[in-house]
mmCIF file of C-alpha atoms in Angstrom:
data_model
loop_
_atom_site.group_PDB
_atom_site.id
_atom_site.type_symbol
_atom_site.label_atom_id
_atom_site.label_comp_id
_atom_site.label_asym_id
_atom_site.label_seq_id
_atom_site.Cartn_x
_atom_site.Cartn_y
_atom_site.Cartn_z
ATOM 1 C CA MET A 4 -79.849 -107.984 57.733
ATOM 2 C CA ALA A 5 -78.007 -105.535 59.941
ATOM 3 C CA GLU A 6 -74.747 -106.847 61.382
ATOM 4 C CA SER A 7 -75.988 -106.238 64.929
ATOM 5 C CA GLU A 8 -78.805 -108.825 64.594
ATOM 6 C CA VAL A 9 -76.369 -111.634 65.357
ATOM 7 C CA ASP A 10 -74.889 -110.824 68.758
ATOM 8 C CA ALA A 11 -71.191 -111.513 68.336
ATOM 9 C CA ASN A 12 -70.476 -112.349 71.963
ATOM 10 C CA SER A 13 -73.791 -113.122 73.621
ATOM 11 C CA GLY A 14 -72.878 -116.805 73.742
ATOM 12 C CA VAL A 15 -69.490 -116.164 75.306
ATOM 13 C CA GLU A 16 -71.199 -114.285 78.102
ATOM 14 C CA ALA A 17 -73.964 -116.887 78.608
ATOM 15 C CA LEU A 18 -71.800 -119.336 80.521
ATOM 16 C CA LEU A 19 -74.620 -121.464 81.869
ATOM 17 C CA GLY A 20 -75.580 -122.803 78.454
ATOM 18 C CA PHE A 21 -72.098 -123.853 77.454
ATOM 19 C CA GLU A 22 -71.944 -127.291 79.021
ATOM 20 C CA PHE A 23 -75.000 -128.677 77.249
ATOM 21 C CA GLN A 24 -73.989 -127.152 73.920
ATOM 22 C CA ARG A 25 -70.437 -128.502 74.245
ATOM 23 C CA ASN A 26 -71.653 -131.991 75.154
ATOM 24 C CA CYS A 27 -74.222 -131.839 72.380
ATOM 25 C CA SER A 28 -71.629 -130.906 69.747
ATOM 26 C CA LEU A 29 -69.363 -133.765 70.835
ATOM 27 C CA LEU A 30 -72.206 -136.286 70.689
ATOM 28 C CA VAL A 31 -73.137 -135.125 67.174
ATOM 29 C CA LEU A 32 -69.483 -135.550 66.187
ATOM 30 C CA LEU A 33 -69.187 -139.014 67.725
ATOM 31 C CA ASP A 34 -72.464 -140.234 66.233
ATOM 32 C CA ASN A 35 -71.261 -139.145 62.781
ATOM 33 C CA TYR A 36 -67.509 -139.637 63.135
ATOM 34 C CA SER A 37 -67.165 -142.449 60.579
ATOM 35 C CA GLU A 38 -68.678 -140.097 57.993
ATOM 36 C CA PHE A 39 -66.989 -136.884 59.154
ATOM 37 C CA GLU A 40 -63.447 -138.281 59.285
ATOM 38 C CA LYS A 41 -63.514 -138.857 55.514
ATOM 39 C CA LYS A 42 -64.190 -135.173 54.923
ATOM 40 C CA ASP A 43 -62.358 -131.877 55.215
ATOM 41 C CA TYR A 44 -64.308 -130.131 57.952
ATOM 42 C CA PHE A 45 -64.080 -127.855 60.938
ATOM 43 C CA LEU A 46 -66.142 -127.247 64.049
ATOM 44 C CA SER A 47 -67.016 -123.823 65.431
ATOM 45 C CA ILE A 48 -68.643 -123.241 68.826
ATOM 46 C CA GLU A 49 -70.339 -120.043 70.048
ATOM 47 C CA HIS A 50 -69.566 -118.246 66.826
ATOM 48 C CA PHE A 51 -72.424 -117.830 64.376
ATOM 49 C CA ASP A 52 -74.598 -120.321 66.225
ATOM 50 C CA ASP A 53 -74.282 -122.518 69.307
ATOM 51 C CA PHE A 54 -72.122 -124.765 67.145
ATOM 52 C CA LEU A 55 -71.693 -125.593 63.480
ATOM 53 C CA PHE A 56 -69.876 -128.050 61.262
ATOM 54 C CA CYS A 57 -68.451 -126.658 58.041
ATOM 55 C CA PHE A 58 -67.555 -129.092 55.240
ATOM 56 C CA LYS A 59 -65.201 -128.167 52.418
ATOM 57 C CA ASN A 60 -64.571 -129.775 49.055
ATOM 58 C CA LEU A 61 -61.620 -132.137 49.301
ATOM 59 C CA GLY A 62 -58.605 -130.509 47.719
ATOM 60 C CA SER A 63 -60.048 -126.995 47.651
ATOM 61 C CA ASN A 64 -60.997 -124.219 50.038
ATOM 62 C CA GLU A 65 -64.588 -124.051 48.845
ATOM 63 C CA VAL A 66 -67.250 -124.681 51.462
ATOM 64 C CA GLU A 67 -69.947 -127.004 50.157
ATOM 65 C CA HIS A 68 -72.109 -127.609 53.211
ATOM 66 C CA ILE A 69 -72.707 -126.110 56.665
ATOM 67 C CA LYS A 70 -74.763 -127.692 59.428
ATOM 68 C CA SER A 71 -75.572 -124.977 61.961
ATOM 69 C CA TYR A 72 -77.118 -125.856 65.331
ATOM 70 C CA GLN A 73 -79.117 -124.103 68.015
ATOM 71 C CA ALA A 74 -78.772 -126.451 71.009
ATOM 72 C CA LYS A 75 -81.169 -125.812 73.852
ATOM 73 C CA LYS A 76 -82.363 -127.680 76.919
ATOM 74 C CA LEU A 77 -85.673 -127.008 78.642
ATOM 75 C CA THR A 78 -87.148 -127.320 82.134
ATOM 76 C CA ASP A 79 -90.658 -127.739 80.715
ATOM 77 C CA PRO A 80 -91.736 -131.156 79.391
ATOM 78 C CA LYS A 81 -91.659 -130.154 75.715
ATOM 79 C CA TRP A 82 -90.918 -127.465 73.170
ATOM 80 C CA THR A 83 -93.866 -125.859 71.384
ATOM 81 C CA ILE A 84 -94.053 -123.653 68.309
ATOM 82 C CA SER A 85 -94.483 -120.535 70.436
ATOM 83 C CA ALA A 86 -91.578 -121.489 72.712
ATOM 84 C CA LEU A 87 -89.411 -121.990 69.627
ATOM 85 C CA SER A 88 -90.155 -118.600 68.085
ATOM 86 C CA ASN A 89 -87.099 -116.900 69.609
ATOM 87 C CA PRO A 90 -84.480 -119.597 68.818
ATOM 88 C CA LEU A 91 -85.903 -120.058 65.316
ATOM 89 C CA GLY A 92 -85.662 -116.313 64.730
ATOM 90 C CA LYS A 93 -81.996 -116.481 65.711
ATOM 91 C CA MET A 94 -81.473 -119.454 63.391
ATOM 92 C CA LEU A 95 -82.946 -117.532 60.466
ATOM 93 C CA ASP A 96 -80.706 -114.546 61.254
ATOM 94 C CA VAL A 97 -77.689 -116.854 61.414
ATOM 95 C CA GLY A 98 -78.614 -118.397 58.072
ATOM 96 C CA GLN A 99 -78.634 -114.957 56.482
ATOM 97 C CA ALA A 100 -75.306 -114.074 58.094
ATOM 98 C CA ILE A 101 -73.656 -117.284 56.869
ATOM 99 C CA LEU A 102 -74.818 -116.633 53.315
ATOM 100 C CA LYS A 103 -73.234 -113.154 53.523
ATOM 101 C CA ASP A 104 -69.974 -114.455 55.025
ATOM 102 C CA THR A 105 -66.976 -113.948 52.751
ATOM 103 C CA ILE A 106 -65.659 -117.514 53.056
ATOM 104 C CA LEU A 107 -65.338 -119.101 49.608
ATOM 105 C CA LYS A 108 -68.412 -121.224 48.833
ATOM 106 C CA SER A 109 -69.005 -123.779 46.086
ATOM 107 C CA SER A 110 -71.636 -123.215 43.405
ATOM 108 C CA ASP A 111 -73.848 -125.871 45.013
ATOM 109 C CA PHE A 112 -73.350 -124.623 48.581
ATOM 110 C CA LYS A 113 -76.109 -125.578 51.002
ATOM 111 C CA ILE A 114 -76.880 -124.871 54.623
ATOM 112 C CA GLU A 115 -78.912 -126.741 57.224
ATOM 113 C CA SER A 116 -80.120 -124.811 60.279
ATOM 114 C CA ILE A 117 -81.041 -127.322 62.960
ATOM 115 C CA PHE A 118 -82.745 -126.813 66.300
ATOM 116 C CA ILE A 119 -81.497 -129.650 68.513
ATOM 117 C CA SER A 120 -82.635 -130.562 72.005
ATOM 118 C CA ASN A 121 -82.828 -133.449 74.450
ATOM 119 C CA CYS A 122 -86.481 -132.547 75.100
ATOM 120 C CA THR A 123 -89.515 -133.516 73.060
ATOM 121 C CA ILE A 124 -90.375 -131.027 70.301
ATOM 122 C CA GLU A 125 -94.112 -130.843 69.627
ATOM 123 C CA LEU A 126 -95.198 -128.920 66.535
ATOM 124 C CA LYS A 127 -98.959 -128.574 66.825
ATOM 125 C CA SER A 128 -101.412 -126.658 64.663
ATOM 126 C CA ASP A 129 -104.342 -124.603 65.890
ATOM 127 C CA ASN A 130 -107.690 -126.364 66.038
ATOM 128 C CA ILE A 131 -108.595 -126.915 62.396
ATOM 129 C CA ASN A 132 -112.279 -127.255 63.352
ATOM 130 C CA LYS A 133 -112.416 -124.029 65.331
ATOM 131 C CA ASP A 134 -114.950 -122.520 62.889
ATOM 132 C CA ILE A 135 -117.206 -125.581 63.106
ATOM 133 C CA PRO A 136 -118.677 -125.622 66.651
ATOM 134 C CA SER A 137 -120.358 -128.976 66.094
ATOM 135 C CA GLU A 138 -117.084 -130.707 65.285
ATOM 136 C CA LYS A 139 -114.658 -132.051 67.846
ATOM 137 C CA ALA A 140 -111.376 -130.178 68.112
ATOM 138 C CA LYS A 141 -108.777 -131.549 65.713
ATOM 139 C CA TYR A 142 -105.075 -130.789 65.413
ATOM 140 C CA ILE A 143 -102.221 -131.660 63.107
ATOM 141 C CA THR A 144 -99.183 -132.597 65.175
ATOM 142 C CA THR A 145 -95.605 -133.592 64.385
ATOM 143 C CA THR A 146 -93.539 -134.727 67.350
ATOM 144 C CA VAL A 147 -89.748 -135.013 67.380
ATOM 145 C CA LYS A 148 -88.557 -137.462 70.037
ATOM 146 C CA GLU A 149 -86.912 -140.875 70.560
ATOM 147 C CA ASN A 150 -88.841 -142.657 67.794
ATOM 148 C CA ASN A 151 -88.742 -139.758 65.335
ATOM 149 C CA THR A 152 -85.449 -137.968 65.885
ATOM 150 C CA TYR A 153 -85.201 -135.686 62.832
ATOM 151 C CA VAL A 154 -87.798 -133.701 60.912
ATOM 152 C CA SER A 155 -87.076 -131.088 58.249
ATOM 153 C CA PHE A 156 -89.241 -128.026 57.772
ATOM 154 C CA LEU A 157 -90.049 -129.185 54.238
ATOM 155 C CA GLU A 158 -91.613 -132.384 55.589
ATOM 156 C CA LEU A 159 -94.172 -130.530 57.708
ATOM 157 C CA ASP A 160 -97.810 -130.091 56.888
ATOM 158 C CA ASP A 161 -98.579 -126.706 55.294
ATOM 159 C CA LEU A 162 -100.662 -125.673 58.316
ATOM 160 C CA LEU A 163 -97.656 -126.211 60.592
ATOM 161 C CA LYS A 164 -95.371 -124.347 58.209
ATOM 162 C CA THR A 165 -97.725 -121.371 58.173
ATOM 163 C CA LYS A 166 -98.065 -121.295 61.950
ATOM 164 C CA ILE A 167 -94.284 -121.433 62.397
ATOM 165 C CA LYS A 168 -93.735 -118.639 59.875
ATOM 166 C CA ASN A 169 -96.374 -116.444 61.507
ATOM 167 C CA CYS A 170 -94.968 -117.091 64.980
ATOM 168 C CA VAL A 171 -91.419 -116.126 63.989
ATOM 169 C CA SER A 172 -92.557 -113.153 61.911
ATOM 170 C CA ASN A 173 -94.285 -111.622 64.942
ATOM 171 C CA ASP A 174 -90.941 -109.940 65.669
ATOM 172 C CA ASN A 175 -91.490 -107.646 62.676
ATOM 173 C CA LYS A 176 -88.790 -109.419 60.663
ATOM 174 C CA LEU A 177 -89.449 -110.831 57.231
ATOM 175 C CA TYR A 178 -87.872 -114.039 55.969
ATOM 176 C CA GLY A 179 -88.187 -115.727 52.589
ATOM 177 C CA ASP A 180 -89.498 -119.227 52.004
ATOM 178 C CA ALA A 181 -86.005 -120.425 51.067
ATOM 179 C CA GLU A 182 -84.731 -119.431 54.526
ATOM 180 C CA PHE A 183 -87.406 -121.493 56.254
ATOM 181 C CA ASP A 184 -86.833 -124.423 53.917
ATOM 182 C CA VAL A 185 -83.353 -125.118 55.366
ATOM 183 C CA LEU A 186 -84.690 -125.431 58.945
ATOM 184 C CA ALA A 187 -84.919 -128.757 60.746
ATOM 185 C CA TYR A 188 -85.702 -130.128 64.201
ATOM 186 C CA GLU A 189 -83.666 -132.845 65.915
ATOM 187 C CA TRP A 190 -83.970 -134.779 69.160
ATOM 188 C CA ILE A 191 -80.654 -135.873 70.701
ATOM 189 C CA ASP A 192 -80.128 -138.736 73.112
ATOM 190 C CA LEU A 193 -78.599 -136.775 75.980
ATOM 191 C CA PRO A 194 -79.847 -137.093 79.581
ATOM 192 C CA LYS A 195 -80.796 -134.079 81.677
ATOM 193 C CA THR A 196 -77.811 -133.994 84.042
ATOM 194 C CA ALA A 197 -74.204 -133.221 83.115
ATOM 195 C CA LYS A 198 -72.987 -136.371 84.884
ATOM 196 C CA ASN A 199 -75.260 -138.621 82.850
ATOM 197 C CA GLN A 200 -74.424 -136.751 79.660
ATOM 198 C CA LEU A 201 -70.748 -137.582 80.227
ATOM 199 C CA ALA A 202 -71.696 -141.244 80.679
ATOM 200 C CA VAL A 203 -73.363 -141.225 77.246
ATOM 201 C CA LEU A 204 -70.329 -139.528 75.686
ATOM 202 C CA ASP A 205 -68.059 -142.111 77.293
ATOM 203 C CA SER A 206 -70.169 -144.912 75.798
ATOM 204 C CA ARG A 207 -70.097 -143.352 72.324
ATOM 205 C CA MET A 208 -66.334 -142.833 72.576
ATOM 206 C CA ARG A 209 -65.868 -146.535 73.310
ATOM 207 C CA ASP A 210 -68.097 -147.435 70.365
ATOM 208 C CA ASN A 211 -66.109 -145.283 67.933
ATOM 209 C CA PHE A 212 -62.557 -145.740 69.247
ATOM 210 C CA LYS A 213 -62.286 -149.301 70.479
ATOM 211 C CA ASP A 214 -58.475 -149.162 70.784
ATOM 212 C CA ILE A 215 -58.523 -146.356 73.367
ATOM 213 C CA PRO A 216 -58.419 -147.962 76.817
ATOM 214 C CA ASP A 217 -59.445 -144.838 78.777
ATOM 215 C CA SER A 218 -62.482 -143.450 76.988
ATOM 216 C CA LYS A 219 -63.310 -141.071 79.860
ATOM 217 C CA ALA A 220 -59.942 -139.360 79.473
ATOM 218 C CA ALA A 221 -60.477 -139.096 75.721
ATOM 219 C CA VAL A 222 -63.844 -137.399 76.247
ATOM 220 C CA GLN A 223 -62.288 -134.857 78.614
ATOM 221 C CA VAL A 224 -59.474 -134.062 76.179
ATOM 222 C CA LEU A 225 -61.916 -133.387 73.344
ATOM 223 C CA LEU A 226 -64.230 -131.321 75.548
ATOM 224 C CA SER A 227 -61.208 -129.286 76.626
ATOM 225 C CA LEU A 228 -60.338 -128.699 72.962
ATOM 226 C CA PHE A 229 -63.899 -127.581 72.296
ATOM 227 C CA LYS A 230 -63.764 -125.217 75.247
ATOM 228 C CA SER A 231 -60.559 -123.651 73.924
ATOM 229 C CA ILE A 232 -62.423 -122.205 70.918
ATOM 230 C CA GLU A 233 -65.747 -121.735 72.683
ATOM 231 C CA LEU A 234 -64.459 -119.120 75.119
ATOM 232 C CA VAL A 235 -62.574 -117.041 72.540
ATOM 233 C CA TYR A 236 -64.281 -113.707 71.939
ATOM 234 C CA ASN A 237 -65.153 -112.747 68.390
ATOM 235 C CA GLN A 238 -62.580 -110.072 67.651
ATOM 236 C CA LYS A 239 -63.978 -106.535 67.313
ATOM 237 C CA ASN A 240 -67.450 -108.095 67.605
ATOM 238 C CA LYS A 241 -67.102 -109.390 64.046
ATOM 239 C CA ILE A 242 -68.168 -112.919 63.180
ATOM 240 C CA SER A 243 -66.343 -114.617 60.324
ATOM 241 C CA LEU A 244 -65.875 -118.216 59.238
ATOM 242 C CA LEU A 245 -62.327 -117.183 58.326
ATOM 243 C CA ASP A 246 -61.496 -116.461 61.988
ATOM 244 C CA LYS A 247 -59.045 -119.281 62.790
ATOM 245 C CA SER A 248 -59.240 -118.629 66.533
ATOM 246 C CA LYS A 249 -62.892 -119.722 66.570
ATOM 247 C CA ILE A 250 -62.602 -122.983 64.631
ATOM 248 C CA LEU A 251 -61.283 -126.452 65.341
ATOM 249 C CA GLU A 252 -60.153 -128.334 62.255
ATOM 250 C CA GLY A 253 -61.207 -131.948 61.841
ATOM 251 C CA LYS A 254 -57.581 -132.968 61.396
ATOM 252 C CA GLU A 255 -56.781 -131.474 64.808
ATOM 253 C CA ILE A 256 -59.569 -133.521 66.380
ATOM 254 C CA LYS A 257 -58.196 -136.647 64.701
ATOM 255 C CA LYS A 258 -54.677 -135.801 65.857
ATOM 256 C CA ALA A 259 -55.902 -135.309 69.431
ATOM 257 C CA VAL A 260 -57.591 -138.711 69.429
ATOM 258 C CA LYS A 261 -54.414 -140.313 68.076
ATOM 259 C CA THR A 262 -52.297 -138.633 70.770
ATOM 260 C CA ILE A 263 -54.687 -139.836 73.495
ATOM 261 C CA ASP A 264 -54.336 -143.368 72.151
ATOM 262 C CA LEU A 265 -50.542 -143.147 72.033
ATOM 263 C CA GLU A 266 -50.244 -141.728 75.551
ATOM 264 C CA GLN A 267 -52.448 -144.405 77.031
ATOM 265 C CA ARG A 268 -50.635 -147.199 75.191
ATOM 266 C CA ALA A 269 -47.261 -145.836 76.308
ATOM 267 C CA PHE A 270 -48.424 -145.589 79.913
ATOM 268 C CA LYS A 271 -49.759 -149.159 79.908
ATOM 269 C CA PHE A 272 -46.528 -150.345 78.285
ATOM 270 C CA TRP A 273 -44.497 -148.624 81.002
ATOM 271 C CA ARG A 274 -46.729 -149.859 83.804
ATOM 272 C CA ASP A 275 -46.484 -153.453 82.586
ATOM 273 C CA SER A 276 -42.690 -153.227 82.237
ATOM 274 C CA ALA A 277 -41.820 -150.956 85.180
ATOM 275 C CA ARG A 278 -40.488 -153.759 87.371
ATOM 276 C CA GLU A 279 -37.858 -154.508 84.735
ATOM 277 C CA PHE A 280 -37.355 -150.963 83.467
ATOM 278 C CA CYS A 281 -36.728 -149.144 86.740
ATOM 279 C CA PRO A 282 -33.509 -150.889 87.866
ATOM 280 C CA LYS A 283 -32.205 -151.359 84.335
ATOM 281 C CA LEU A 284 -32.799 -147.734 83.274
ATOM 282 C CA GLN A 285 -32.056 -146.224 86.687
ATOM 283 C CA ILE A 286 -35.514 -144.759 87.147
ATOM 284 C CA SER A 287 -36.590 -144.334 90.768
ATOM 285 C CA LYS A 288 -39.914 -145.588 92.032
ATOM 286 C CA SER A 289 -41.078 -142.017 92.736
ATOM 287 C CA VAL A 290 -40.400 -141.027 89.114
ATOM 288 C CA SER A 291 -42.063 -144.186 87.826
ATOM 289 C CA ASN A 292 -45.161 -143.341 89.833
ATOM 290 C CA LYS A 293 -45.422 -140.147 87.768
ATOM 291 C CA ALA A 294 -44.932 -141.954 84.460
ATOM 292 C CA GLU A 295 -48.252 -140.782 83.042
ATOM 293 C CA GLU A 296 -47.214 -137.155 83.513
ATOM 294 C CA HIS A 297 -43.770 -137.688 81.924
ATOM 295 C CA ILE A 298 -45.337 -139.534 78.974
ATOM 296 C CA GLY A 299 -47.853 -136.749 78.380
ATOM 297 C CA ILE A 300 -45.053 -134.179 78.367
ATOM 298 C CA ALA A 301 -42.958 -136.214 75.921
ATOM 299 C CA PHE A 302 -45.759 -136.526 73.372
ATOM 300 C CA GLU A 303 -46.569 -132.814 73.669
ATOM 301 C CA LEU A 304 -42.937 -131.932 73.008
ATOM 302 C CA PHE A 305 -42.789 -134.267 70.007
ATOM 303 C CA LYS A 306 -45.522 -132.104 68.466
ATOM 304 C CA ASP A 307 -43.687 -128.841 69.213
ATOM 305 C CA LYS A 308 -41.520 -128.009 66.176
ATOM 306 C CA THR A 309 -39.271 -125.804 68.295
ATOM 307 C CA GLN A 310 -38.197 -128.785 70.451
ATOM 308 C CA VAL A 311 -35.253 -129.836 68.291
ATOM 309 C CA GLU A 312 -33.765 -132.263 70.841
ATOM 310 C CA TYR A 313 -37.015 -134.212 71.074
ATOM 311 C CA LYS A 314 -37.220 -134.347 67.268
ATOM 312 C CA LYS A 315 -33.695 -135.797 67.191
ATOM 313 C CA ILE A 316 -34.652 -138.474 69.726
ATOM 314 C CA PHE A 317 -37.800 -139.362 67.807
ATOM 315 C CA ASP A 318 -35.873 -139.757 64.529
ATOM 316 C CA PHE A 319 -33.082 -141.666 66.303
ATOM 317 C CA VAL A 320 -35.587 -144.253 67.527
ATOM 318 C CA LYS A 321 -37.600 -144.269 64.318
ATOM 319 C CA ASN A 322 -34.541 -145.020 62.169
ATOM 320 C CA GLY A 323 -32.757 -147.306 64.637
ATOM 321 C CA THR A 324 -32.357 -151.031 63.952
ATOM 322 C CA PHE A 325 -31.875 -152.518 67.427
ATOM 323 C CA ASP A 326 -35.048 -154.523 66.799
ATOM 324 C CA ASN A 327 -32.869 -156.824 64.653
ATOM 325 C CA TYR A 328 -30.533 -157.673 67.533
ATOM 326 C CA THR A 329 -32.786 -157.843 70.608
ATOM 327 C CA TYR A 330 -35.508 -160.242 71.669
ATOM 328 C CA THR A 331 -37.809 -158.151 73.858
ATOM 329 C CA ASP A 332 -39.169 -154.615 73.739
ATOM 330 C CA GLU A 333 -37.513 -153.882 77.069
ATOM 331 C CA ASP A 334 -34.084 -154.961 75.803
ATOM 332 C CA CYS A 335 -34.559 -152.975 72.609
ATOM 333 C CA ILE A 336 -35.408 -149.787 74.504
ATOM 334 C CA SER A 337 -32.447 -150.320 76.830
ATOM 335 C CA SER A 338 -30.197 -150.612 73.767
ATOM 336 C CA PHE A 339 -31.596 -147.398 72.323
ATOM 337 C CA ILE A 340 -30.887 -145.537 75.561
ATOM 338 C CA ASP A 341 -27.314 -146.842 75.803
ATOM 339 C CA ALA A 342 -26.686 -145.957 72.170
ATOM 340 C CA TYR A 343 -28.185 -142.484 72.569
ATOM 341 C CA TYR A 344 -25.720 -141.644 75.347
ATOM 342 C CA GLY A 345 -22.857 -142.615 73.062
ATOM 343 C CA SER A 346 -24.194 -140.802 70.016
ATOM 344 C CA PRO A 347 -23.324 -137.313 68.694
ATOM 345 C CA ILE A 348 -26.949 -136.193 69.131
ATOM 346 C CA LYS A 349 -26.882 -136.607 72.926
ATOM 347 C CA SER A 350 -28.246 -133.475 74.538
ATOM 348 C CA ASN A 351 -26.787 -131.969 77.698
ATOM 349 C CA SER A 352 -29.964 -129.952 78.238
ATOM 350 C CA LEU A 353 -32.203 -132.980 78.803
ATOM 351 C CA SER A 354 -32.293 -134.918 82.052
ATOM 352 C CA HIS A 355 -31.952 -138.687 82.175
ATOM 353 C CA VAL A 356 -35.666 -138.959 82.980
ATOM 354 C CA ASN A 357 -36.550 -136.789 79.952
ATOM 355 C CA ILE A 358 -34.412 -138.968 77.698
ATOM 356 C CA VAL A 359 -35.807 -142.276 78.970
ATOM 357 C CA PHE A 360 -39.437 -141.322 78.594
ATOM 358 C CA ALA A 361 -38.862 -139.652 75.217
ATOM 359 C CA ILE A 362 -37.275 -142.868 73.902
ATOM 360 C CA VAL A 363 -40.043 -145.037 75.384
ATOM 361 C CA CYS A 364 -42.739 -142.843 73.810
ATOM 362 C CA ALA A 365 -40.982 -142.712 70.444
ATOM 363 C CA TYR A 366 -40.620 -146.490 70.534
ATOM 364 C CA VAL A 367 -44.314 -147.067 71.278
ATOM 365 C CA GLN A 368 -45.320 -144.710 68.468
ATOM 366 C CA THR A 369 -42.892 -145.842 65.766
ATOM 367 C CA ARG A 370 -43.292 -149.574 66.523
ATOM 368 C CA ASP A 371 -47.064 -149.258 66.981
ATOM 369 C CA ILE A 372 -46.894 -151.086 70.307
ATOM 370 C CA LYS A 373 -50.324 -152.264 71.422
ATOM 371 C CA GLN A 374 -50.709 -153.744 74.877
#
């Protein structure tokens, strides 16, 4: 296959399709998160395909499995074989390109190329009695919808397989049986409108991460992460699974979810204790009203390896033993702050507000405070 057959940046320029594809990829992740989180994987969006999940052998860099998705919505009531000819042709091209990609693959590497949509997919044969005028028209039909959400190409009747192959091959491209055999069709439970899609994502987030109090915020953070790789152009129009700018590692997704949880727990902890904290720690009401912003900044700076002063504060709280001499979380934090000001690690570059919120956030994280 010529390199030009997979348009390196067509997706980046087709902005209107992004929202559905992004929401679709997140729903697939959430619906499979308990399985995915045990694996070494990454997500790529608008790279080879609309999105794909790449799974590597634990402990090695060998890719063992790729699930590649064409995600499309439709204004018509259903997808038909003829309507699917173009996206399926792209899927077959992508399958060839992935096989040629230089990323290290295991000896038992496999790929699944999945067409996924929130619309009914009707795969219907031609009239099998068309040469018998006296017989009533008869069709073989496989429908992918709510009660039958996934169908592989291999499961289809031979008449359907032949019709699909002929329909795709009308573009004067030839594909082998093995390339068709990795195709599949999937119906996804996403409503038509973006607003209702977000409601479904919010529900799935709550199902998977019960400890996160603000599931809507968590959804937005993950969608923002997805967008950060989605809108990156493939450099020099070359597509490669080794291009780090176009992938989001599973461990980064997990870390983002953990940070969301920590930020929300720290904010609730502050909100519940603000009446006592503010006078004791000399934090004004106007600053307290922006606690969520200060907490978000503190956790971001904890992650930044160049922020040495924040690392010192985190370790100071982590290794401190004031828990042994105080009776409430509020008193313990107050003791940490007093001790910090008298310690050799005190920084003159950080404001009092910076110090207070850094210590509060470090305390919530290292003591696993749950409100």
